[in-house]
Short mmCIF file of C-alpha atoms in Angstrom, two decimals:
data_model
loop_
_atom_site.label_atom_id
_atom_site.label_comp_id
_atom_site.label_asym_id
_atom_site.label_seq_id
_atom_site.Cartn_x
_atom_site.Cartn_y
_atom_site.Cartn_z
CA UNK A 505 0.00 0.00 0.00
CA UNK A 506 0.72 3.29 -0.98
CA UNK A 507 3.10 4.82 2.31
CA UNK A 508 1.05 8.33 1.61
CA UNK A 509 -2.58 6.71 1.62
CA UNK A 510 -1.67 4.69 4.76
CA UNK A 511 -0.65 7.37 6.62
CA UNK A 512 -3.50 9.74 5.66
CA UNK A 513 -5.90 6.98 6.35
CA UNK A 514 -4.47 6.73 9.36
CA UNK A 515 -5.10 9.97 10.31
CA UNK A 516 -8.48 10.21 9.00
CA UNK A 517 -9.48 7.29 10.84
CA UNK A 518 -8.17 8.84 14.12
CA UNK A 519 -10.03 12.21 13.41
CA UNK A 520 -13.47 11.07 12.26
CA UNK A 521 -13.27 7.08 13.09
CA UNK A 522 -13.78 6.33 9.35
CA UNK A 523 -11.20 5.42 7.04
CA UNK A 524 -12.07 7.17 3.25
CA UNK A 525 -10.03 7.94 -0.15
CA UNK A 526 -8.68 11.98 -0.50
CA UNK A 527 -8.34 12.22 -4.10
CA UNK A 528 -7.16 15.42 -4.28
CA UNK A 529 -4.93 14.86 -1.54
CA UNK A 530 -3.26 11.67 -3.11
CA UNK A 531 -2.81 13.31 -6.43
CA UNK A 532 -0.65 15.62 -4.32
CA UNK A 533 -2.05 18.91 -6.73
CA UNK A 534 -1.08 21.84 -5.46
CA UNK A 535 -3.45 24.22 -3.62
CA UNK A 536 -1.92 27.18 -4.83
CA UNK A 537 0.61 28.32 -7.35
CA UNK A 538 1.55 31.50 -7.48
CA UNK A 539 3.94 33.14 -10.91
CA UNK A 540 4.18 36.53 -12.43
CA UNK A 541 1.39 36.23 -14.52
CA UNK A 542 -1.23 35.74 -11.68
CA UNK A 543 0.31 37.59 -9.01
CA UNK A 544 1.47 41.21 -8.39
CA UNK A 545 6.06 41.31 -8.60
CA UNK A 546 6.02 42.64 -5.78
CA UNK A 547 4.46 39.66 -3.76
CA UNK A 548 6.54 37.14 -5.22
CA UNK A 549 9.80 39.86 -4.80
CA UNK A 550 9.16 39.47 -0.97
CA UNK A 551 8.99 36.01 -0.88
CA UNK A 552 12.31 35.53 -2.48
CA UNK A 553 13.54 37.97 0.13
CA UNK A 554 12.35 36.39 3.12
CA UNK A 555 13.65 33.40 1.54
CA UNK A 556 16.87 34.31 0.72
CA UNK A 557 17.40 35.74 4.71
CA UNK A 558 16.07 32.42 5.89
CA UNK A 559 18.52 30.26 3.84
CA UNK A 560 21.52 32.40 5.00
CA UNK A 561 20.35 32.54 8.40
CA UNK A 562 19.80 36.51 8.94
CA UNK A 563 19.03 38.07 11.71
CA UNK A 564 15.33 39.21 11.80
CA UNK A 565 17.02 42.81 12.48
CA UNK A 566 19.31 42.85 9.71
CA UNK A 567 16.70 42.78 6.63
CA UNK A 568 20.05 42.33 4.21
CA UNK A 569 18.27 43.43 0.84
CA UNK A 570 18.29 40.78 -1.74
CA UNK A 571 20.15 42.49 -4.95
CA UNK A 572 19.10 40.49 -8.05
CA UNK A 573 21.16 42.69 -10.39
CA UNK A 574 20.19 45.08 -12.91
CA UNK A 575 16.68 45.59 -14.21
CA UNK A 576 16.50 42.95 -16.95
CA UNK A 577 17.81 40.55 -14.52
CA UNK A 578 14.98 41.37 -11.80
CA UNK A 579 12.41 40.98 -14.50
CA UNK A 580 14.25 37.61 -15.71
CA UNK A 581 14.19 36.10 -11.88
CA UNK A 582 10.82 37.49 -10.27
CA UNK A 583 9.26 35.95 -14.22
CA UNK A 584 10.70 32.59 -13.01
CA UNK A 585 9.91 32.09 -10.08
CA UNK A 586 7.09 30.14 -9.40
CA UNK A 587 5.81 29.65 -5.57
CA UNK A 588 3.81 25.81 -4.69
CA UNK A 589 1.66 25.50 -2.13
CA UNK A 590 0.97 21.36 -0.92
CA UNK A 591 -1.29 19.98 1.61
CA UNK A 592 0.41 17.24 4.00
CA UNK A 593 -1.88 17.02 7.06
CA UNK A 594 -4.27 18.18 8.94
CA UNK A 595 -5.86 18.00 12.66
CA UNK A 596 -8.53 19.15 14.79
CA UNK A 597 -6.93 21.73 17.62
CA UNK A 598 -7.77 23.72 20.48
CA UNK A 599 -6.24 26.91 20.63
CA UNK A 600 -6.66 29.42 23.48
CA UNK A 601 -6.56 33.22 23.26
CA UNK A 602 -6.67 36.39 26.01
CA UNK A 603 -9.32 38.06 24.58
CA UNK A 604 -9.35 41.11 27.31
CA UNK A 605 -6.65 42.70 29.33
CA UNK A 606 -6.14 41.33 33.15
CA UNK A 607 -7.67 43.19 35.49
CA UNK A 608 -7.66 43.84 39.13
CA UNK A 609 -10.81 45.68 41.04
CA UNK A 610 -9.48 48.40 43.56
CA UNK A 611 -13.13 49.53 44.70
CA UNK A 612 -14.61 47.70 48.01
CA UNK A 613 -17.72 49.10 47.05
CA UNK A 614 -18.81 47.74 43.35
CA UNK A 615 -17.85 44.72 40.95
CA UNK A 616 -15.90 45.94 38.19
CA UNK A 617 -17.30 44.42 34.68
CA UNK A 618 -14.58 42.85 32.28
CA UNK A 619 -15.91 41.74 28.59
CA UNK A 620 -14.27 40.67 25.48
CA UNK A 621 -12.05 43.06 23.14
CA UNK A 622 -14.38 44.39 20.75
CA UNK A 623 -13.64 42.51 17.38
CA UNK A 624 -11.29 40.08 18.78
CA UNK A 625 -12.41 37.17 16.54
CA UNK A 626 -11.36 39.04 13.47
CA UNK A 627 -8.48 40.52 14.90
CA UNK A 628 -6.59 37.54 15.94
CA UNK A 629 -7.10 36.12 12.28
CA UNK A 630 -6.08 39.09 9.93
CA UNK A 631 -3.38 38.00 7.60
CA UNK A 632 -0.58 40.39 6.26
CA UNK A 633 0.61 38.08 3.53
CA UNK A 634 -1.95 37.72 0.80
CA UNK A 635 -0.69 34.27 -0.12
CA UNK A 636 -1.53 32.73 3.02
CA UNK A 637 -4.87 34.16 2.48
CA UNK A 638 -4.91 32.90 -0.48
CA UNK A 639 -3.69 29.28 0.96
CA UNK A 640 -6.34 29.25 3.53
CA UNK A 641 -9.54 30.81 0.91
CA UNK A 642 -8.43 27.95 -1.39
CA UNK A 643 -8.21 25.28 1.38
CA UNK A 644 -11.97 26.45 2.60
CA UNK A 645 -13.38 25.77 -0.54
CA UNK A 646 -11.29 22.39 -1.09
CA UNK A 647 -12.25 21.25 2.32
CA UNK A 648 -15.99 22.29 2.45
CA UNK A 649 -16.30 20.99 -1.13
CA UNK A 650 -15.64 17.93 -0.11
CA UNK A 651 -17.33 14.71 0.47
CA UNK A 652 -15.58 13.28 3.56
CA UNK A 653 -18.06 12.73 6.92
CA UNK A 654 -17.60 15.56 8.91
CA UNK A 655 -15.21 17.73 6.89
CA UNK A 656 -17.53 18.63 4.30
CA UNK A 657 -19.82 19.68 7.22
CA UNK A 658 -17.61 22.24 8.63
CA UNK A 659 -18.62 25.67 8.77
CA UNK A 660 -15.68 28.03 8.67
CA UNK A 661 -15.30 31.63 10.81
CA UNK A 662 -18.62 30.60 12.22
CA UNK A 663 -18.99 33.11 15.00
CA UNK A 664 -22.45 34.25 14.52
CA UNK A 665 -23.19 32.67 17.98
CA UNK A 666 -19.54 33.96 20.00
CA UNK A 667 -20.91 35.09 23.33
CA UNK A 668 -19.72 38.77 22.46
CA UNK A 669 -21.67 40.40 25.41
CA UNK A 670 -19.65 37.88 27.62
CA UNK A 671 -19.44 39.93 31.41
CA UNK A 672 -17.21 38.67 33.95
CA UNK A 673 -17.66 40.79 37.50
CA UNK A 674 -14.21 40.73 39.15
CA UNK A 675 -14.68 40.88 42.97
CA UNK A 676 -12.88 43.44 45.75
CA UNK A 677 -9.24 42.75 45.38
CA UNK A 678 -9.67 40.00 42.84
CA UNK A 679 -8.23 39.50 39.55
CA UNK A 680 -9.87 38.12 36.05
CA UNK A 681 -9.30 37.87 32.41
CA UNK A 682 -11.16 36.81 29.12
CA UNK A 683 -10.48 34.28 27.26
CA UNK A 684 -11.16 32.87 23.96
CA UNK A 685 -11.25 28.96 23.37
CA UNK A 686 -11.57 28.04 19.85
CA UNK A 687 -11.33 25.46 17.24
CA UNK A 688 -9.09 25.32 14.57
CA UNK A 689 -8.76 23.61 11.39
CA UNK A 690 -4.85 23.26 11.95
CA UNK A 691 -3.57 22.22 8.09
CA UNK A 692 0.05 21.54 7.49
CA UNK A 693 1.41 22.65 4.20
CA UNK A 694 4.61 22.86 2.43
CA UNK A 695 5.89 25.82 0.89
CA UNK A 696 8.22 25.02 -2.41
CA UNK A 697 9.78 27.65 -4.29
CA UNK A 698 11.70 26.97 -7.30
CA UNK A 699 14.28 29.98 -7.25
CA UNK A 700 15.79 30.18 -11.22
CA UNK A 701 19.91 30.80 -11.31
CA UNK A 702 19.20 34.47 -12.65
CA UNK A 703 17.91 35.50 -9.00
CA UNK A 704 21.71 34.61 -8.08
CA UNK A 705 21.66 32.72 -5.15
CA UNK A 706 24.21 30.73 -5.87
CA UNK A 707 26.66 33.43 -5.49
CA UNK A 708 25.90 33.23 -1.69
CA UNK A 709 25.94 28.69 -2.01
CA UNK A 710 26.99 27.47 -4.86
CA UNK A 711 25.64 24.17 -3.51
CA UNK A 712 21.55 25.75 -3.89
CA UNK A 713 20.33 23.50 -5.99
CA UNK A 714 17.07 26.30 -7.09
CA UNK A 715 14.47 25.34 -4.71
CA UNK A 716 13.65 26.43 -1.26
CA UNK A 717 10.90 24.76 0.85
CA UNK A 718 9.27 25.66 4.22
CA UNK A 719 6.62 24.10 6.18
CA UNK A 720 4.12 26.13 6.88
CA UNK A 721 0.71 25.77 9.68
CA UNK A 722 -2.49 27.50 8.42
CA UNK A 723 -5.19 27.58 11.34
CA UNK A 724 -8.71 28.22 9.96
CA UNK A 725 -11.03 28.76 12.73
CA UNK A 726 -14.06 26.88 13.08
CA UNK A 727 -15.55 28.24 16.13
CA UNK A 728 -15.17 29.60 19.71
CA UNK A 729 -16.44 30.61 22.99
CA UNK A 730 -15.17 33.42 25.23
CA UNK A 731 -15.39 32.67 29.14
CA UNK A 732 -14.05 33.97 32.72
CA UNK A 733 -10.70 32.89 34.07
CA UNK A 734 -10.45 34.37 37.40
CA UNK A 735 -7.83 34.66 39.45
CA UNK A 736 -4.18 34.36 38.93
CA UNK A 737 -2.44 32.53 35.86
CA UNK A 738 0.18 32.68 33.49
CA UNK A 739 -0.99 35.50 31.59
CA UNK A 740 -2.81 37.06 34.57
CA UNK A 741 -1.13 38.58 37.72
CA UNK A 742 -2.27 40.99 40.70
CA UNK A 743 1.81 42.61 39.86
CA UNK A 744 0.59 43.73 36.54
CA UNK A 745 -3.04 43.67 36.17
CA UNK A 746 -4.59 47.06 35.04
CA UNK A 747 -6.84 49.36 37.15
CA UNK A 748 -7.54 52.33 35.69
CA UNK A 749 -10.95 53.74 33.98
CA UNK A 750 -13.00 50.58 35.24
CA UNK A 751 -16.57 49.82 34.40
CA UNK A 752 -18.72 49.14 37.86
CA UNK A 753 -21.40 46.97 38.00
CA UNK A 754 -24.11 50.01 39.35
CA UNK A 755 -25.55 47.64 42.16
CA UNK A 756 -23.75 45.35 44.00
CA UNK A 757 -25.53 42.09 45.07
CA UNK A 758 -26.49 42.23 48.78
#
C-alpha cells in the first residue's frame, strides 16, 4: 500500500473514526501556485527575500536586501519564479486566546465588569501576507467541497453565535481575564519555491540547488467561545493587572 494513503488513512481514521479515499490529496495537486502572470512582482519579490534571509540565516534585524542585479535581470528572476503551495496534514486543535486585558478591582464598594475586546475574533485572524490568504480561501473551498463525513460539514469563521456580550464581575481585590477557546482547522502545508539561477543565489551557495521549501501551519477557525478565568495565571497577575478607567457593575448584590 501506498506509504502516503496509509498514513492519511491513518489519520483520518483517528479524526473522524472512518477510514475514506482523498483524491485530491493523493494526487498531491497543489493548492496554490503563485507566478508573475497571476500575481502582483512585488508579492513574489518578498517572498524571495524572506527566503533568501532564511537560507543564509539573517538576523530578523538585519533585513540584508536581496540584490538580483540590474533591471533585466529582476524581471528575468521574479518571471521565473514560481511559488507551490501542498497539503500534507491536517488535525482538529484547540487553541486558546486572552481576549481582554487582566484586570484587578481596587473599589470595596462595586464589581468591576470585564468583557471581550471588541472585534477580537477578526483581529486575531487578519493575515498580512496575501498568499496565506490565499492558501487558507483555497483550502476552505477544497475542504468544504468535499465529500468526507464531517469535513464537508464544517462551517468556517462561524462566529455568529460567540458570546460577544460575555461579562465577567471581578470581585474586591480579585483579579480576572477573558479568554477565547476556539477550534481550529490546523492544516500543514509545504511551501516550495523553485528559485531560477538568474535570481543569483548561488553566489551566496553554490551548492543551492534552485528550490527552497518551508513548512508552513495554516489555522482556519471553526468556532469559539469566550469565558471567565479568574484569578491568577500565566498571563494574569495581581503585579501587573490594570486598574484604571473601570466599568462598575451600578448595584452590588447584597
Amino acid at each position: 500500500m501506498n506509504s502516503k494513503f496509509l498514513q492519511l488513512s491513518v489519520l483520518l481514521f483517528s479524526l473522524f473514526g472512518t477510514s475514506v479515499s482523498f483524491q485530491w490529496y493523493l494526487q498531491e495537486h497543489p493548492i496554490l501556485v503563485v507566478n508573475a502572470l497571476r500575481y502582483d512582482k512585488s508579492i513574489i519579490f518578498q517572498r524571495l527575500q524572506n527566503s533568501f534571509e532564511k537560507m543564509y540565516h539573517l538576523p530578523d534585524y538585519a533585513h540584508a536586501k536581496l540584490y538580483i542585479g540590474d533591471k533585466d535581470t529582476e524581471k528575468k528572476c521574479i518571471t521565473g519564479t514560481e511559488i507551490t503551495f501542498f497539503v500534507k496534514g491536517f488535525e482538529i486543535v484547540q487553541k486558546e486566546y486572552e481576549a481582554s486585558e487582566c484586570r484587578i478591582n481596587l473599589n470595596p464598594e462595586y464589581q468591576v465588569i470585564l468583557s471581550p475586546t471588541a472585534g477580537f475574533s477578526s483581529f486575531i485572524h487578519q493575515y498580512n501576507d496575501p498568499l496565506t490568504k490565499s492558501v487558507e480561501m483555497n483550502l476552505m473551498k477544497k475542504f468544504s467541497g468535499s465529500k468526507i463525513p464531517k469535513i464537508g460539514e464544517i462551517k468556517f469563521y462561524n462566529f455568529h453565535a460567540l458570546n460577544s456580550e460575555l461579562e465577567c464581575l471581578v470581585e474586591y481585590q480579585e483579579i480576572s481575564q477573558v479568554k477565547m477557546k476556539e477550534w481550529n482547522l490546523q492544516v500543514h502545508v509545504q511551501e516550495v519555491i523553485e528559485v531560477p539561477e538568474s535570481c543569483g543565489f548561488q553566489r551566496f551557495d553554490k551548492s543551492f540547488d534552485g528550490t527552497f521549501v518551508e513548512a508552513l501551519e495554516v489555522n482556519i477557525p471553526i468556532n469559539g467561545t469566550f469565558y471567565c478565568r479568574n484569578g491568577r495565571s500565566s498571563t494574569c497577575k495581581k503585579s501587573t493587572a490594570e486598574f484604571s478607567t473601570p466599568r462598575y457593575k451600578l448595584f452590588r448584590d447584597q
